[in-house]
C-alpha positions as YAML, in Angstrom:
chain: A
units: angstrom
residues:
- id: 1
  name: MET
  ca: [-3.26, -58.80, -14.74]
- id: 2
  name: LEU
  ca: [-3.16, -60.20, -11.21]
- id: 3
  name: LYS
  ca: [-4.20, -56.86, -9.79]
- id: 4
  name: THR
  ca: [-7.21, -56.66, -12.19]
- id: 5
  name: GLU
  ca: [-8.36, -60.16, -11.24]
- id: 6
  name: ASN
  ca: [-8.08, -59.36, -7.52]
- id: 7
  name: ILE
  ca: [-10.13, -56.18, -7.96]
- id: 8
  name: HIS
  ca: [-12.82, -58.14, -9.87]
- id: 9
  name: LEU
  ca: [-12.89, -60.81, -7.13]
- id: 10
  name: PHE
  ca: [-13.11, -58.14, -4.46]
- id: 11
  name: LYS
  ca: [-16.16, -56.59, -6.19]
- id: 12
  name: GLN
  ca: [-17.86, -60.00, -6.44]
- id: 13
  name: ILE
  ca: [-17.31, -60.69, -2.75]
- id: 14
  name: THR
  ca: [-18.65, -57.25, -1.84]
- id: 15
  name: THR
  ca: [-21.81, -57.91, -3.89]
- id: 16
  name: ILE
  ca: [-22.32, -61.31, -2.21]
- id: 17
  name: GLN
  ca: [-21.90, -59.70, 1.20]
- id: 18
  name: ASP
  ca: [-24.60, -57.14, 0.42]
- id: 19
  name: ILE
  ca: [-27.02, -59.87, -0.73]
- id: 20
  name: ILE
  ca: [-26.39, -61.94, 2.40]
- id: 21
  name: ARG
  ca: [-26.97, -58.93, 4.65]
- id: 22
  name: GLU
  ca: [-30.30, -58.26, 2.93]
- id: 23
  name: ASP
  ca: [-31.35, -61.91, 3.36]
- id: 24
  name: VAL
  ca: [-30.46, -61.85, 7.05]
- id: 25
  name: ASP
  ca: [-32.49, -58.67, 7.54]
- id: 26
  name: LYS
  ca: [-35.51, -60.23, 5.79]
- id: 27
  name: ILE
  ca: [-35.29, -63.42, 7.85]
- id: 28
  name: GLN
  ca: [-35.10, -61.48, 11.10]
- id: 29
  name: GLN
  ca: [-38.03, -59.27, 10.03]
- id: 30
  name: ASN
  ca: [-40.19, -62.30, 9.13]
- id: 31
  name: GLN
  ca: [-39.28, -63.92, 12.42]
- id: 32
  name: LEU
  ca: [-40.45, -60.82, 14.30]
- id: 33
  name: LEU
  ca: [-43.73, -60.65, 12.34]
- id: 34
  name: THR
  ca: [-44.39, -64.34, 13.03]
- id: 35
  name: LYS
  ca: [-43.82, -63.81, 16.73]
- id: 36
  name: LEU
  ca: [-46.23, -60.87, 16.80]
- id: 37
  name: TRP
  ca: [-48.87, -62.89, 14.92]
- id: 38
  name: MET
  ca: [-48.53, -65.75, 17.38]
- id: 39
  name: GLU
  ca: [-48.97, -63.44, 20.36]
- id: 40
  name: GLU
  ca: [-52.03, -61.87, 18.75]
- id: 41
  name: GLN
  ca: [-53.63, -65.28, 18.14]
- id: 42
  name: VAL
  ca: [-53.03, -66.33, 21.74]
- id: 43
  name: GLN
  ca: [-54.63, -63.12, 23.00]
- id: 44
  name: ASN
  ca: [-57.66, -63.56, 20.72]
- id: 45
  name: ILE
  ca: [-58.24, -67.13, 21.85]
- id: 46
  name: GLY
  ca: [-57.76, -66.10, 25.46]
- id: 47
  name: ARG
  ca: [-60.39, -63.38, 25.13]
- id: 48
  name: SER
  ca: [-62.74, -65.80, 23.39]
- id: 49
  name: PHE
  ca: [-62.29, -68.33, 26.16]
- id: 50
  name: ILE
  ca: [-63.01, -65.75, 28.88]
- id: 51
  name: SER
  ca: [-66.13, -64.45, 27.16]
- id: 52
  name: ARG
  ca: [-67.50, -67.96, 26.78]
- id: 53
  name: SER
  ca: [-66.61, -69.20, 30.26]
- id: 54
  name: GLU
  ca: [-69.42, -67.22, 31.98]
- id: 55
  name: PRO
  ca: [-72.48, -69.32, 32.99]
- id: 56
  name: ALA
  ca: [-75.15, -69.36, 30.33]
- id: 57
  name: PRO
  ca: [-78.23, -71.30, 29.83]
- id: 58
  name: ASP
  ca: [-77.19, -71.91, 26.24]
- id: 59
  name: PRO
  ca: [-77.57, -75.67, 25.57]
- id: 60
  name: LEU
  ca: [-74.63, -75.46, 23.16]
- id: 61
  name: PHE
  ca: [-72.26, -74.40, 25.97]
- id: 62
  name: SER
  ca: [-70.51, -77.76, 26.15]
- id: 63
  name: LEU
  ca: [-70.09, -77.84, 22.39]
- id: 64
  name: ALA
  ca: [-68.49, -74.38, 22.47]
- id: 65
  name: ASN
  ca: [-66.04, -75.52, 25.13]
- id: 66
  name: THR
  ca: [-65.13, -78.46, 22.98]
- id: 67
  name: ASP
  ca: [-64.45, -76.13, 20.06]
- id: 68
  name: ILE
  ca: [-62.25, -73.93, 22.23]
- id: 69
  name: LEU
  ca: [-60.21, -76.89, 23.48]
- id: 70
  name: THR
  ca: [-59.79, -78.11, 19.94]
- id: 71
  name: ASN
  ca: [-58.63, -74.67, 18.83]
- id: 72
  name: LEU
  ca: [-56.19, -74.51, 21.73]
- id: 73
  name: GLN
  ca: [-54.72, -77.87, 20.78]
- id: 74
  name: ILE
  ca: [-54.36, -76.75, 17.18]
- id: 75
  name: LEU
  ca: [-52.76, -73.50, 18.35]
- id: 76
  name: GLN
  ca: [-50.38, -75.36, 20.63]
- id: 77
  name: SER
  ca: [-49.33, -77.63, 17.79]
- id: 78
  name: THR
  ca: [-48.91, -74.59, 15.55]
- id: 79
  name: LEU
  ca: [-46.80, -72.85, 18.18]
- id: 80
  name: GLN
  ca: [-44.54, -75.87, 18.50]
- id: 81
  name: GLY
  ca: [-44.12, -75.95, 14.74]
- id: 82
  name: LEU
  ca: [-43.35, -72.24, 14.69]
- id: 83
  name: ARG
  ca: [-40.79, -72.68, 17.47]
- id: 84
  name: ARG
  ca: [-39.07, -75.41, 15.48]
- id: 85
  name: MET
  ca: [-39.19, -73.16, 12.44]
- id: 86
  name: ALA
  ca: [-37.74, -70.28, 14.46]
- id: 87
  name: ASP
  ca: [-34.94, -72.53, 15.72]
- id: 88
  name: THR
  ca: [-34.20, -73.59, 12.15]
- id: 89
  name: LEU
  ca: [-34.21, -69.97, 11.00]
- id: 90
  name: GLN
  ca: [-31.89, -68.97, 13.84]
- id: 91
  name: SER
  ca: [-29.54, -71.81, 12.90]
- id: 92
  name: SER
  ca: [-29.61, -70.61, 9.28]
- id: 93
  name: ILE
  ca: [-28.91, -67.06, 10.41]
- id: 94
  name: ASN
  ca: [-25.89, -68.25, 12.43]
- id: 95
  name: ILE
  ca: [-24.56, -70.14, 9.40]
- id: 96
  name: VAL
  ca: [-25.06, -67.09, 7.18]
- id: 97
  name: LYS
  ca: [-23.30, -64.87, 9.72]
- id: 98
  name: ALA
  ca: [-20.39, -67.32, 9.88]
- id: 99
  name: ASN
  ca: [-20.14, -67.34, 6.08]
- id: 100
  name: LEU
  ca: [-20.31, -63.56, 6.07]
- id: 101
  name: THR
  ca: [-17.43, -63.45, 8.56]
- id: 102
  name: ASP
  ca: [-15.40, -65.81, 6.36]
- id: 103
  name: LEU
  ca: [-16.08, -63.62, 3.33]
- id: 104
  name: SER
  ca: [-15.01, -60.55, 5.28]
- id: 105
  name: ASN
  ca: [-11.76, -62.27, 6.25]
- id: 106
  name: VAL
  ca: [-11.12, -63.20, 2.61]
- id: 107
  name: THR
  ca: [-11.83, -59.61, 1.59]
- id: 108
  name: ARG
  ca: [-9.40, -58.26, 4.18]
- id: 109
  name: SER
  ca: [-6.75, -60.75, 3.06]
- id: 110
  name: ILE
  ca: [-7.11, -59.69, -0.57]
- id: 111
  name: SER
  ca: [-7.01, -56.03, 0.43]
- id: 112
  name: LYS
  ca: [-3.89, -56.63, 2.53]
- id: 113
  name: TYR
  ca: [-2.22, -58.47, -0.36]
- id: 114
  name: GLU
  ca: [-3.02, -55.61, -2.72]
- id: 115
  name: LYS
  ca: [-1.59, -53.00, -0.40]
- id: 116
  name: GLU
  ca: [1.55, -54.88, 0.60]
- id: 117
  name: SER
  ca: [2.45, -56.37, -2.80]
- id: 118
  name: LEU
  ca: [1.74, -53.48, -5.16]
- id: 119
  name: VAL
  ca: [3.07, -49.94, -5.05]
- id: 120
  name: ASN
  ca: [0.40, -48.27, -7.14]
- id: 121
  name: LYS
  ca: [0.42, -44.98, -8.96]
- id: 122
  name: SER
  ca: [-2.57, -43.44, -7.21]
- id: 123
  name: TYR
  ca: [-0.97, -44.00, -3.79]
- id: 124
  name: LEU
  ca: [2.23, -42.27, -4.78]
- id: 125
  name: GLN
  ca: [0.41, -39.38, -6.43]
- id: 126
  name: SER
  ca: [-1.82, -38.79, -3.41]
- id: 127
  name: SER
  ca: [1.20, -38.96, -1.09]
- id: 128
  name: LEU
  ca: [3.04, -36.35, -3.13]
- id: 129
  name: LEU
  ca: [-0.02, -34.09, -3.27]
- id: 130
  name: THR
  ca: [-0.49, -34.39, 0.49]
- id: 131
  name: LEU
  ca: [3.15, -33.57, 1.05]
- id: 132
  name: ALA
  ca: [2.86, -30.52, -1.20]
- id: 133
  name: ASP
  ca: [-0.25, -29.33, 0.65]
- id: 134
  name: GLU
  ca: [1.57, -29.57, 3.93]
- id: 135
  name: LYS
  ca: [4.35, -27.36, 2.55]
- id: 136
  name: ALA
  ca: [7.23, -29.76, 2.99]
- id: 137
  name: ASP
  ca: [10.86, -28.68, 3.36]
- id: 138
  name: PRO
  ca: [12.06, -27.02, 0.12]
- id: 139
  name: PHE
  ca: [15.22, -29.13, 0.24]
- id: 140
  name: LEU
  ca: [13.03, -32.23, -0.05]
- id: 141
  name: THR
  ca: [12.88, -31.90, -3.83]
- id: 142
  name: GLY
  ca: [16.42, -33.17, -3.95]
- id: 143
  name: CYS
  ca: [15.33, -36.48, -2.43]
- id: 144
  name: LEU
  ca: [11.98, -36.92, -4.18]
- id: 145
  name: SER
  ca: [11.42, -37.92, -7.77]
- id: 146
  name: PRO
  ca: [10.48, -35.45, -10.52]
- id: 147
  name: LEU
  ca: [6.88, -35.34, -11.65]
- id: 148
  name: THR
  ca: [7.50, -36.54, -15.20]
- id: 149
  name: GLU
  ca: [6.93, -40.18, -16.13]
- id: 150
  name: VAL
  ca: [9.86, -42.27, -17.40]
- id: 151
  name: SER
  ca: [9.47, -44.05, -20.72]
- id: 152
  name: PRO
  ca: [9.59, -47.87, -20.47]
- id: 153
  name: ASP
  ca: [12.19, -47.81, -23.27]
- id: 154
  name: THR
  ca: [14.64, -45.81, -21.14]
- id: 155
  name: ARG
  ca: [14.80, -47.76, -17.88]
- id: 156
  name: LEU
  ca: [16.97, -46.08, -15.28]
- id: 157
  name: PRO
  ca: [19.47, -47.88, -13.03]
- id: 158
  name: ARG
  ca: [17.96, -49.44, -9.90]
- id: 159
  name: ASP
  ca: [20.72, -48.16, -7.62]
- id: 160
  name: CYS
  ca: [24.18, -46.63, -7.68]
- id: 161
  name: PHE
  ca: [25.82, -49.97, -8.40]
- id: 162
  name: GLU
  ca: [23.92, -50.20, -11.69]
- id: 163
  name: VAL
  ca: [24.98, -46.61, -12.37]
- id: 164
  name: GLN
  ca: [28.55, -47.77, -11.94]
- id: 165
  name: LYS
  ca: [27.97, -50.77, -14.22]
- id: 166
  name: ASN
  ca: [27.06, -48.23, -16.91]
- id: 167
  name: LEU
  ca: [30.68, -47.03, -16.56]
- id: 168
  name: LYS
  ca: [29.78, -43.84, -14.73]
- id: 169
  name: ASN
  ca: [32.50, -43.78, -12.10]
- id: 170
  name: GLU
  ca: [32.38, -40.22, -10.75]
- id: 171
  name: THR
  ca: [31.01, -39.62, -7.25]
- id: 172
  name: GLY
  ca: [27.97, -37.36, -7.37]
- id: 173
  name: VAL
  ca: [24.21, -37.08, -7.83]
- id: 174
  name: TYR
  ca: [22.45, -39.49, -10.20]
- id: 175
  name: ARG
  ca: [18.89, -40.45, -11.02]
- id: 176
  name: ILE
  ca: [17.73, -44.02, -10.30]
- id: 177
  name: GLN
  ca: [14.43, -45.91, -10.27]
- id: 178
  name: PRO
  ca: [14.03, -48.94, -7.96]
- id: 179
  name: ASP
  ca: [12.02, -51.90, -9.26]
- id: 180
  name: TYR
  ca: [8.80, -51.08, -7.40]
- id: 181
  name: ALA
  ca: [9.00, -47.30, -7.70]
- id: 182
  name: ARG
  ca: [6.70, -45.64, -10.22]
- id: 183
  name: ARG
  ca: [8.92, -42.58, -10.52]
- id: 184
  name: PRO
  ca: [12.68, -41.97, -10.38]
- id: 185
  name: ILE
  ca: [14.52, -40.42, -7.44]
- id: 186
  name: PHE
  ca: [17.78, -38.51, -7.12]
- id: 187
  name: VAL
  ca: [20.49, -40.15, -5.03]
- id: 188
  name: PHE
  ca: [24.09, -39.45, -4.08]
- id: 189
  name: CYS
  ca: [26.47, -42.15, -5.34]
- id: 190
  name: ASP
  ca: [29.85, -42.86, -3.73]
- id: 191
  name: MET
  ca: [32.01, -44.27, -6.53]
- id: 192
  name: GLU
  ca: [35.31, -44.20, -4.61]
- id: 193
  name: THR
  ca: [34.98, -46.01, -1.27]
- id: 194
  name: ASP
  ca: [35.94, -49.69, -1.36]
- id: 195
  name: GLY
  ca: [35.29, -50.12, -5.08]
- id: 196
  name: GLY
  ca: [32.35, -47.69, -5.28]
- id: 197
  name: GLY
  ca: [28.78, -48.37, -6.32]
- id: 198
  name: TRP
  ca: [27.35, -47.20, -2.97]
- id: 199
  name: THR
  ca: [23.91, -45.59, -2.69]
- id: 200
  name: VAL
  ca: [24.19, -43.04, 0.14]
- id: 201
  name: PHE
  ca: [21.03, -42.65, 2.24]
- id: 202
  name: GLN
  ca: [22.34, -40.61, 5.20]
- id: 203
  name: ARG
  ca: [25.00, -37.95, 5.57]
- id: 204
  name: ARG
  ca: [26.03, -35.48, 8.29]
- id: 205
  name: LYS
  ca: [28.91, -33.07, 7.80]
- id: 206
  name: ASP
  ca: [28.30, -29.55, 9.12]
- id: 207
  name: GLY
  ca: [25.02, -29.33, 11.08]
- id: 208
  name: SER
  ca: [23.27, -27.32, 8.36]
- id: 209
  name: ILE
  ca: [20.14, -29.52, 8.45]
- id: 210
  name: ASP
  ca: [17.97, -30.17, 11.51]
- id: 211
  name: PHE
  ca: [17.40, -33.92, 11.93]
- id: 212
  name: LEU
  ca: [14.86, -33.60, 14.75]
- id: 213
  name: ARG
  ca: [11.93, -34.17, 12.37]
- id: 214
  name: GLN
  ca: [8.47, -35.69, 12.26]
- id: 215
  name: TRP
  ca: [7.43, -39.04, 10.81]
- id: 216
  name: LYS
  ca: [6.37, -37.68, 7.40]
- id: 217
  name: ASP
  ca: [9.77, -36.00, 6.93]
- id: 218
  name: TYR
  ca: [11.65, -39.21, 7.59]
- id: 219
  name: LYS
  ca: [9.19, -41.09, 5.37]
- id: 220
  name: TYR
  ca: [9.80, -38.99, 2.25]
- id: 221
  name: GLY
  ca: [13.29, -37.72, 2.99]
- id: 222
  name: PHE
  ca: [14.70, -34.26, 3.65]
- id: 223
  name: GLY
  ca: [17.81, -32.14, 3.34]
- id: 224
  name: ASN
  ca: [20.19, -31.25, 0.52]
- id: 225
  name: ILE
  ca: [21.17, -34.25, -1.60]
- id: 226
  name: GLY
  ca: [24.57, -32.62, -2.16]
- id: 227
  name: GLY
  ca: [25.11, -31.95, 1.56]
- id: 228
  name: GLU
  ca: [23.32, -33.24, 4.65]
- id: 229
  name: PHE
  ca: [20.23, -35.37, 4.04]
- id: 230
  name: TRP
  ca: [18.08, -38.42, 4.82]
- id: 231
  name: LEU
  ca: [16.99, -40.21, 1.63]
- id: 232
  name: GLY
  ca: [13.64, -41.31, 3.08]
- id: 233
  name: ASN
  ca: [12.35, -44.48, 4.73]
- id: 234
  name: GLU
  ca: [9.97, -45.19, 1.85]
- id: 235
  name: ASN
  ca: [12.86, -45.02, -0.63]
- id: 236
  name: LEU
  ca: [14.95, -47.26, 1.63]
- id: 237
  name: TYR
  ca: [12.11, -49.79, 1.71]
- id: 238
  name: LEU
  ca: [11.79, -49.80, -2.09]
- id: 239
  name: ILE
  ca: [15.53, -50.12, -2.70]
- id: 240
  name: THR
  ca: [16.32, -52.81, -0.10]
- id: 241
  name: HIS
  ca: [13.45, -55.04, -1.22]
- id: 242
  name: GLN
  ca: [14.79, -55.53, -4.74]
- id: 243
  name: ASP
  ca: [18.03, -57.27, -3.74]
- id: 244
  name: LEU
  ca: [20.22, -58.27, -0.78]
- id: 245
  name: TYR
  ca: [22.25, -55.22, 0.24]
- id: 246
  name: GLU
  ca: [25.28, -54.73, 2.45]
- id: 247
  name: LEU
  ca: [25.65, -51.68, 4.68]
- id: 248
  name: ARG
  ca: [28.69, -49.50, 5.25]
- id: 249
  name: VAL
  ca: [28.88, -46.73, 7.86]
- id: 250
  name: ASP
  ca: [31.73, -44.19, 7.63]
- id: 251
  name: LEU
  ca: [32.55, -41.98, 10.63]
- id: 252
  name: GLU
  ca: [34.92, -39.06, 11.21]
- id: 253
  name: ASP
  ca: [35.78, -37.09, 14.36]
- id: 254
  name: PHE
  ca: [36.87, -33.46, 14.72]
- id: 255
  name: ASP
  ca: [40.55, -34.43, 14.89]
- id: 256
  name: GLY
  ca: [40.56, -36.07, 11.46]
- id: 257
  name: GLY
  ca: [40.26, -39.61, 12.80]
- id: 258
  name: LYS
  ca: [38.19, -41.98, 10.66]
- id: 259
  name: GLY
  ca: [36.44, -45.28, 11.28]
- id: 260
  name: PHE
  ca: [33.99, -47.53, 9.52]
- id: 261
  name: ALA
  ca: [31.68, -50.51, 10.07]
- id: 262
  name: LEU
  ca: [30.61, -53.01, 7.41]
- id: 263
  name: TYR
  ca: [27.56, -55.30, 7.63]
- id: 264
  name: ASP
  ca: [26.69, -58.27, 5.42]
- id: 265
  name: GLY
  ca: [22.99, -57.38, 5.15]
- id: 266
  name: PHE
  ca: [20.55, -54.48, 5.49]
- id: 267
  name: ALA
  ca: [16.80, -54.19, 4.82]
- id: 268
  name: VAL
  ca: [14.03, -51.80, 5.93]
- id: 269
  name: GLY
  ca: [10.36, -52.79, 6.19]
- id: 270
  name: SER
  ca: [7.30, -50.99, 4.82]
- id: 271
  name: GLU
  ca: [5.37, -48.24, 6.57]
- id: 272
  name: LYS
  ca: [2.87, -50.88, 7.75]
- id: 273
  name: GLU
  ca: [5.84, -52.50, 9.47]
- id: 274
  name: LYS
  ca: [6.73, -49.08, 10.92]
- id: 275
  name: TYR
  ca: [9.85, -48.98, 8.70]
- id: 276
  name: MET
  ca: [11.38, -51.62, 10.94]
- id: 277
  name: LEU
  ca: [15.06, -52.39, 10.57]
- id: 278
  name: LYS
  ca: [14.11, -55.87, 9.38]
- id: 279
  name: PHE
  ca: [17.63, -57.10, 8.83]
- id: 280
  name: VAL
  ca: [21.10, -55.85, 9.64]
- id: 281
  name: GLY
  ca: [24.32, -57.80, 9.92]
- id: 282
  name: PRO
  ca: [26.18, -59.71, 10.80]
- id: 283
  name: PHE
  ca: [28.94, -57.25, 11.54]
- id: 284
  name: LYS
  ca: [31.63, -58.07, 8.98]
- id: 285
  name: ALA
  ca: [34.53, -55.66, 9.36]
- id: 286
  name: GLY
  ca: [35.59, -52.20, 10.49]
- id: 287
  name: ASP
  ca: [37.58, -50.42, 13.20]
- id: 288
  name: ALA
  ca: [34.53, -48.49, 14.49]
- id: 289
  name: GLY
  ca: [32.94, -51.55, 16.07]
- id: 290
  name: ASP
  ca: [29.31, -52.69, 15.92]
- id: 291
  name: GLY
  ca: [26.71, -49.97, 16.47]
- id: 292
  name: MET
  ca: [23.77, -51.38, 14.48]
- id: 293
  name: THR
  ca: [23.07, -55.00, 15.49]
- id: 294
  name: TYR
  ca: [21.42, -53.78, 18.72]
- id: 295
  name: HIS
  ca: [18.78, -52.08, 16.56]
- id: 296
  name: ALA
  ca: [17.82, -55.14, 14.47]
- id: 297
  name: SER
  ca: [14.05, -55.83, 14.26]
- id: 298
  name: ILE
  ca: [13.28, -52.45, 15.85]
- id: 299
  name: PRO
  ca: [10.64, -50.07, 14.37]
- id: 300
  name: PHE
  ca: [11.59, -46.52, 13.43]
- id: 301
  name: SER
  ca: [10.70, -43.71, 15.86]
- id: 302
  name: THR
  ca: [10.43, -39.95, 15.46]
- id: 303
  name: ILE
  ca: [9.59, -37.07, 17.75]
- id: 304
  name: ASP
  ca: [5.86, -37.37, 16.98]
- id: 305
  name: ILE
  ca: [5.56, -41.19, 16.69]
- id: 306
  name: ASP
  ca: [7.18, -43.29, 19.42]
- id: 307
  name: HIS
  ca: [7.83, -46.99, 18.65]
- id: 308
  name: ASP
  ca: [10.76, -47.57, 21.01]
- id: 309
  name: PHE
  ca: [10.93, -50.11, 23.86]
- id: 310
  name: TRP
  ca: [11.81, -47.66, 26.61]
- id: 311
  name: GLU
  ca: [8.93, -47.88, 29.09]
- id: 312
  name: GLY
  ca: [8.02, -44.47, 30.40]
- id: 313
  name: GLY
  ca: [10.44, -42.69, 28.07]
- id: 314
  name: HIS
  ca: [10.67, -41.31, 24.55]
- id: 315
  name: CYS
  ca: [14.06, -41.93, 22.92]
- id: 316
  name: ALA
  ca: [13.47, -39.78, 19.83]
- id: 317
  name: LYS
  ca: [12.48, -36.80, 21.97]
- id: 318
  name: ASP
  ca: [15.09, -37.19, 24.70]
- id: 319
  name: HIS
  ca: [17.93, -38.09, 22.32]
- id: 320
  name: THR
  ca: [16.91, -35.54, 19.67]
- id: 321
  name: GLY
  ca: [16.56, -37.51, 16.44]
- id: 322
  name: GLY
  ca: [14.81, -40.13, 14.35]
- id: 323
  name: TRP
  ca: [16.21, -43.66, 14.54]
- id: 324
  name: TRP
  ca: [15.53, -47.36, 15.15]
- id: 325
  name: TYR
  ca: [15.48, -46.77, 18.89]
- id: 326
  name: ASN
  ca: [15.47, -49.80, 21.15]
- id: 327
  name: GLN
  ca: [16.07, -48.87, 24.82]
- id: 328
  name: CYS
  ca: [17.41, -46.50, 23.44]
- id: 329
  name: GLU
  ca: [20.45, -46.96, 21.18]
- id: 330
  name: ALA
  ca: [24.00, -48.11, 20.53]
- id: 331
  name: SER
  ca: [24.28, -45.42, 17.85]
- id: 332
  name: ASN
  ca: [22.43, -42.20, 17.10]
- id: 333
  name: LEU
  ca: [23.66, -40.83, 13.78]
- id: 334
  name: ASN
  ca: [20.56, -38.64, 13.33]
- id: 335
  name: GLY
  ca: [20.98, -36.91, 16.68]
- id: 336
  name: LYS
  ca: [21.63, -33.23, 17.36]
- id: 337
  name: TYR
  ca: [24.78, -31.94, 15.67]
- id: 338
  name: LEU
  ca: [27.28, -30.87, 18.36]
- id: 339
  name: ASN
  ca: [31.04, -30.30, 18.42]
- id: 340
  name: GLY
  ca: [33.03, -33.21, 19.81]
- id: 341
  name: LEU
  ca: [32.97, -33.81, 23.54]
- id: 342
  name: ASN
  ca: [29.90, -32.57, 25.40]
- id: 343
  name: PRO
  ca: [28.87, -32.80, 29.07]
- id: 344
  name: HIS
  ca: [25.72, -34.82, 28.39]
- id: 345
  name: GLU
  ca: [25.62, -38.42, 27.18]
- id: 346
  name: TYR
  ca: [23.36, -39.69, 24.38]
- id: 347
  name: GLN
  ca: [22.64, -36.22, 23.00]
- id: 348
  name: GLY
  ca: [24.80, -35.80, 19.91]
- id: 349
  name: VAL
  ca: [25.70, -37.66, 16.73]
- id: 350
  name: TYR
  ca: [27.47, -40.66, 18.22]
- id: 351
  name: TRP
  ca: [28.55, -44.27, 17.73]
- id: 352
  name: HIS
  ca: [28.88, -45.96, 21.11]
- id: 353
  name: GLU
  ca: [31.75, -48.28, 20.14]
- id: 354
  name: TRP
  ca: [33.75, -45.41, 18.63]
- id: 355
  name: HIS
  ca: [34.40, -42.48, 21.03]
- id: 356
  name: GLY
  ca: [31.37, -43.32, 23.19]
- id: 357
  name: PRO
  ca: [28.01, -41.58, 23.79]
- id: 358
  name: SER
  ca: [29.56, -38.32, 25.03]
- id: 359
  name: TYR
  ca: [31.34, -37.52, 21.77]
- id: 360
  name: SER
  ca: [29.39, -35.98, 18.89]
- id: 361
  name: LEU
  ca: [30.99, -36.86, 15.55]
- id: 362
  name: MET
  ca: [31.91, -34.38, 12.82]
- id: 363
  name: SER
  ca: [30.65, -36.43, 9.86]
- id: 364
  name: THR
  ca: [28.77, -39.65, 9.15]
- id: 365
  name: LYS
  ca: [27.76, -41.48, 6.00]
- id: 366
  name: MET
  ca: [25.47, -44.50, 5.67]
- id: 367
  name: MET
  ca: [25.35, -46.29, 2.32]
- id: 368
  name: ILE
  ca: [24.30, -49.57, 0.73]
- id: 369
  name: ARG
  ca: [25.11, -51.66, -2.34]
- id: 370
  name: PRO
  ca: [24.15, -55.16, -3.55]
- id: 371
  name: LYS
  ca: [26.04, -57.87, -1.69]
- id: 372
  name: PHE
  ca: [26.27, -60.18, -4.70]
- id: 373
  name: ARG
  ca: [27.45, -58.12, -7.62]
- id: 374
  name: GLU
  ca: [29.32, -58.51, -10.88]
- id: 375
  name: VAL
  ca: [31.64, -55.59, -11.40]
- id: 376
  name: ALA
  ca: [31.87, -54.23, -14.95]
- id: 377
  name: LYS
  ca: [35.42, -53.57, -16.12]
- id: 378
  name: PRO
  ca: [36.23, -50.22, -17.79]
- id: 379
  name: THR
  ca: [36.93, -50.30, -21.51]
- id: 380
  name: SER
  ca: [40.63, -49.57, -20.98]
- id: 381
  name: GLU
  ca: [41.02, -52.69, -18.82]
- id: 382
  name: VAL
  ca: [39.24, -54.82, -21.39]
- id: 383
  name: GLN
  ca: [41.62, -53.60, -24.09]
- id: 384
  name: GLU
  ca: [44.62, -54.37, -21.89]
- id: 385
  name: MET
  ca: [43.41, -57.91, -21.30]
- id: 386
  name: HIS
  ca: [42.71, -58.48, -25.02]
- id: 387
  name: PRO
  ca: [45.51, -56.92, -27.13]
- id: 388
  name: HIS
  ca: [44.87, -56.10, -30.75]
- id: 389
  name: THR
  ca: [44.96, -59.11, -33.01]
- id: 390
  name: GLU
  ca: [47.48, -57.48, -35.36]
- id: 391
  name: ASN
  ca: [49.95, -56.93, -32.53]
- id: 392
  name: SER
  ca: [49.59, -60.49, -31.30]
- id: 393
  name: LYS
  ca: [50.32, -61.82, -34.77]
- id: 394
  name: GLU
  ca: [53.45, -59.75, -35.00]
...
């Protein structure tokens, strides 16, 4: 309803703008015609004065001069009146232009509200069609939603935690639909780590997928949802704007060593905000140390779109990945997949506080779940807590 009213208001403002522009054009045209008429009258009187100023024996010569002077006085008075009128018209034009500017600002504000507050169907459809035309990665279908609409009577879970609340406790691929998404998406749910309910949005494990990708790839997601993948910045934006989420990062080296980092909050901005890491932290727990706080409030960068703060450099290009690069990073989990120690720093998949920038990790996993959650108990636990009435009577 709100969207319909805004569209109607936008059309009304556009119509008013068109009318005002036409009025301004007419006023300026009339002003020009008046100026031309005034110049023509002055020239005519001037020619008349010259033709009558030659000596003539006409006895009415003095009377003619008197007529000319009278006409000049009338013309002068008329010119003064026209000047005042022109000043008034110019003042009116300035007021109209100011009002037109105000209307334009209102129109832009409404348009901005529409685009930022509503994820509409036509936008998603055009984005998917564009992606198809550009022949996106075939693995991308694992991260994008199917093309069929979902019935309002069969609402899907918003994230993996709601999947878990439905008593589905096996780790694997599930279908969810965030609040502001028009279509469902497939996600990988971790139902084992620290109580489960985690929506996984990044995973590296064997180097089978190239993570040195362009902006559109990171926007929509890529890879194999059952293997290595990036869920997509647009999906991250939709999910993290429906609730407050915590972030967990799991790391593993080539010797079997494991570490993790847990953060109290995590949120990604919209594409207009350059998929900025709007909120991360504070660092809560974990033996891997803090590798994300340094990237807070930093826009996302890829090999073709550089938003980092490294003057004269290009972090995504030089460090081979897509990330929230600052100057450049304290972690680079989307970097080039290498094998453990390598002679060059800042080139592999690394977490600075865990093995340093010269060690490329074997596997990584980034996942989120709601911070404030009510865990549903399995049926077996409920039965244990509430024994059968007959047994209790006995």
